[in-house]
PDB file of C-alpha atoms in Angstrom:
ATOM      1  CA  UNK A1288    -105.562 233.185 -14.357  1.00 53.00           C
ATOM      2  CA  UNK A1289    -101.952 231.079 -14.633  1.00 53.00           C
ATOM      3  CA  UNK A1290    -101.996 228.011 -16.753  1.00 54.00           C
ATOM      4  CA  UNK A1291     -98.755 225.826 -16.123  1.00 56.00           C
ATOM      5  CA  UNK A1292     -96.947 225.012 -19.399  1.00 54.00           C
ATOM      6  CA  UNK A1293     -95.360 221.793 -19.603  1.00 53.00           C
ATOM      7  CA  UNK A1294     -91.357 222.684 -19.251  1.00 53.00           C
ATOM      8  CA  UNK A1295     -89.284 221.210 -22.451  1.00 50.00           C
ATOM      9  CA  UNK A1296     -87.717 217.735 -21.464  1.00 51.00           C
ATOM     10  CA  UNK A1297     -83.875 217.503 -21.736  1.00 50.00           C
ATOM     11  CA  UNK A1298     -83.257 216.248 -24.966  1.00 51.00           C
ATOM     12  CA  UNK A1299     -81.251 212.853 -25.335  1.00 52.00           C
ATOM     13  CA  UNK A1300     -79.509 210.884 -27.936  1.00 47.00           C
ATOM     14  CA  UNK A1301     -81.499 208.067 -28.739  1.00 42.00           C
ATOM     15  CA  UNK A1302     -78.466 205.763 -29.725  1.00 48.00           C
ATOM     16  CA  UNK A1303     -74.933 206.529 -29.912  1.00 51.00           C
ATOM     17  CA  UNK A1304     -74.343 207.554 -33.876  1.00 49.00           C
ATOM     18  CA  UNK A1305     -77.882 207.516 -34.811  1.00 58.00           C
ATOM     19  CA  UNK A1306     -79.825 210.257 -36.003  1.00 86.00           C
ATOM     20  CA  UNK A1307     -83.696 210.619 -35.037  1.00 90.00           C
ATOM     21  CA  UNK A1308     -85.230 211.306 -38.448  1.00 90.00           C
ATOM     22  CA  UNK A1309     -83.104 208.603 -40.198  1.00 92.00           C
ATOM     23  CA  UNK A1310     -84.677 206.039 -36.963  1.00 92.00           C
ATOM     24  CA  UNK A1311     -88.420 207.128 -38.131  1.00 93.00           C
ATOM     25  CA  UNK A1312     -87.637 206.900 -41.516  1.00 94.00           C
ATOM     26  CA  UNK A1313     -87.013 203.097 -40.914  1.00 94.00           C
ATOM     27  CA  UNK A1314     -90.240 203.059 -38.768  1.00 96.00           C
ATOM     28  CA  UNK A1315     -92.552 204.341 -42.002  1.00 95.00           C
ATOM     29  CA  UNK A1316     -92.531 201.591 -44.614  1.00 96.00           C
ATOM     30  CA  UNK A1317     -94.090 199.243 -41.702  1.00 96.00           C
ATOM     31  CA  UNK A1318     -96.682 202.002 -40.437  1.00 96.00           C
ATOM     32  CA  UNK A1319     -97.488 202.302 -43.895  1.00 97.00           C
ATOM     33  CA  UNK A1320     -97.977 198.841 -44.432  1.00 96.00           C
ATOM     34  CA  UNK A1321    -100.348 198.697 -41.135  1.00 96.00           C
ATOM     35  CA  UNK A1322    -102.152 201.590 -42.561  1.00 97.00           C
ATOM     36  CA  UNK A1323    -102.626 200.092 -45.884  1.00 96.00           C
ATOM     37  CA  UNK A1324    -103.864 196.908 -44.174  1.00 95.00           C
ATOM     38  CA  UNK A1325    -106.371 199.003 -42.119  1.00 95.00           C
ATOM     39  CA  UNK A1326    -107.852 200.603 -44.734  1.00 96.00           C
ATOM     40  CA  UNK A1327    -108.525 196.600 -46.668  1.00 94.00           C
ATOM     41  CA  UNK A1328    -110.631 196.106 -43.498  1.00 92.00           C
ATOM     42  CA  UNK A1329    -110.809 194.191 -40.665  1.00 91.00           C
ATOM     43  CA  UNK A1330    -113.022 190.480 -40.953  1.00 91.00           C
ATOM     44  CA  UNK A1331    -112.016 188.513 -38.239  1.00 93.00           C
ATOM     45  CA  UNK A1332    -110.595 188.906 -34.643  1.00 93.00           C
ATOM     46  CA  UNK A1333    -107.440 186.904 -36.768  1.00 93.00           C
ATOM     47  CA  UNK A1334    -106.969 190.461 -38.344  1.00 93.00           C
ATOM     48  CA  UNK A1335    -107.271 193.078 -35.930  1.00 93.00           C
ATOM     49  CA  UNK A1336    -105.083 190.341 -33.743  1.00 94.00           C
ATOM     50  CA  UNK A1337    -102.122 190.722 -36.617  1.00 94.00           C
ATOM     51  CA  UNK A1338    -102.639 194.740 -36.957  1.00 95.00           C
ATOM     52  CA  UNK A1339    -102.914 194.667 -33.398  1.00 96.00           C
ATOM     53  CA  UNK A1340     -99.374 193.478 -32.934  1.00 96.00           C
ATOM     54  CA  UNK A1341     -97.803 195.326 -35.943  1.00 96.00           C
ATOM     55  CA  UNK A1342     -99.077 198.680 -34.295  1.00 96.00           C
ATOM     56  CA  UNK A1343     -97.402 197.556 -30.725  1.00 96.00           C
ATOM     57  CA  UNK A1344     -94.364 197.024 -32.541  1.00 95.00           C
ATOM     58  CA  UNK A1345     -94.188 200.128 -34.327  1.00 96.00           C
ATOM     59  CA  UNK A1346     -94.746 201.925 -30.663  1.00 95.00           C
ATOM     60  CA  UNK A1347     -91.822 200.073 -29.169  1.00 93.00           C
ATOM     61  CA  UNK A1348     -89.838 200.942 -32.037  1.00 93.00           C
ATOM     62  CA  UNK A1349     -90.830 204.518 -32.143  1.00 94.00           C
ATOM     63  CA  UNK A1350     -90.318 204.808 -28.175  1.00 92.00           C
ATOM     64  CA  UNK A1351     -86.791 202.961 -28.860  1.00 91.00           C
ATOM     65  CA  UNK A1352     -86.102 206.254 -31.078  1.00 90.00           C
ATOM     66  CA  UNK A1353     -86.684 208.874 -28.570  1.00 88.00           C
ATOM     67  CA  UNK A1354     -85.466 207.237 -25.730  1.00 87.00           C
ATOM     68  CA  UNK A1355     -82.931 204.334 -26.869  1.00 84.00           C
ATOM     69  CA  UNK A1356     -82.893 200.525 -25.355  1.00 72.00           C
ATOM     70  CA  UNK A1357     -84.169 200.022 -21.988  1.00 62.00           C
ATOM     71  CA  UNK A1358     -80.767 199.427 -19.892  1.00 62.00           C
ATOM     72  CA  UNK A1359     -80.256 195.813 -18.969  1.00 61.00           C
ATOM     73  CA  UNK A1360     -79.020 195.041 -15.243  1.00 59.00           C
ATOM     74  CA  UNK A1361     -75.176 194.415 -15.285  1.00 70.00           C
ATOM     75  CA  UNK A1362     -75.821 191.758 -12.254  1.00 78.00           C
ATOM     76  CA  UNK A1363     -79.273 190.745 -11.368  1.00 77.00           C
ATOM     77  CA  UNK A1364     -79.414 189.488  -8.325  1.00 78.00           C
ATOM     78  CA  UNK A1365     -79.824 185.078  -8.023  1.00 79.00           C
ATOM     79  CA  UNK A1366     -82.424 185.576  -5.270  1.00 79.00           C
ATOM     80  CA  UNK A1367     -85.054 188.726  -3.982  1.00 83.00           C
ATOM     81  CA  UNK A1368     -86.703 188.140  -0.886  1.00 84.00           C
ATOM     82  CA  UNK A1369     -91.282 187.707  -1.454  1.00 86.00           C
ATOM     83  CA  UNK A1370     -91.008 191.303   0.083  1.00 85.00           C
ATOM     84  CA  UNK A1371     -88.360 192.669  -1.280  1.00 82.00           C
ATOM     85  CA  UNK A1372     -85.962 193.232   1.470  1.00 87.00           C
ATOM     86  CA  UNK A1373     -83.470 190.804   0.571  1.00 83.00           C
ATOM     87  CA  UNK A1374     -81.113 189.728  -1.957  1.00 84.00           C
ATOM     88  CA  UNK A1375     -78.151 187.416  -3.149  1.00 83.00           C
ATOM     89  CA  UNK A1376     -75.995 187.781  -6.132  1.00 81.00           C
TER      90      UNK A1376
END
């Protein structure tokens, strides 16, 4: 029987000048924090709400690390078409 092994993924710099460990390291006081809060317990939908939203920051910044800012468009175009087809800049 073959089992397909997932093939390693080119790796990239995250940010110019930036080193990957020192990037988590910044990450860990906050996931600490939510952890800590966690463990005080959860009595209102106010709470989870707030750890809710810690934890989703914490993912964007830990998906930042790997894979660095999400490009922005140099030009966006003024106008796109409803379906797509067409646009001015």
């Amino acid at each position: 029987m073959h089992h397909d092994h997932p093939r390693p993924v080119a790796l990239r710099s995250a940010q110019p000048n930036s080193n990957l460990a020192d990037q988590l390291e910044r990450i860990t006081p906050r996931f600490d924090e939510l952890t800590q809060r966690a463990r005080l317990g959860v009595v209102s939908s106010d709470d989870y709400n707030v750890l809710e939203e810690m934890a989703q920051g914490i993912a964007s910044d830990l998906l930042t690390a790997f894979r660095g800012g999400a490009p922005r468009a140099a030009r966006p175009p003024l106008y796109v078409s409803a379906d797509g087809t067409k646009a001015v800049w």
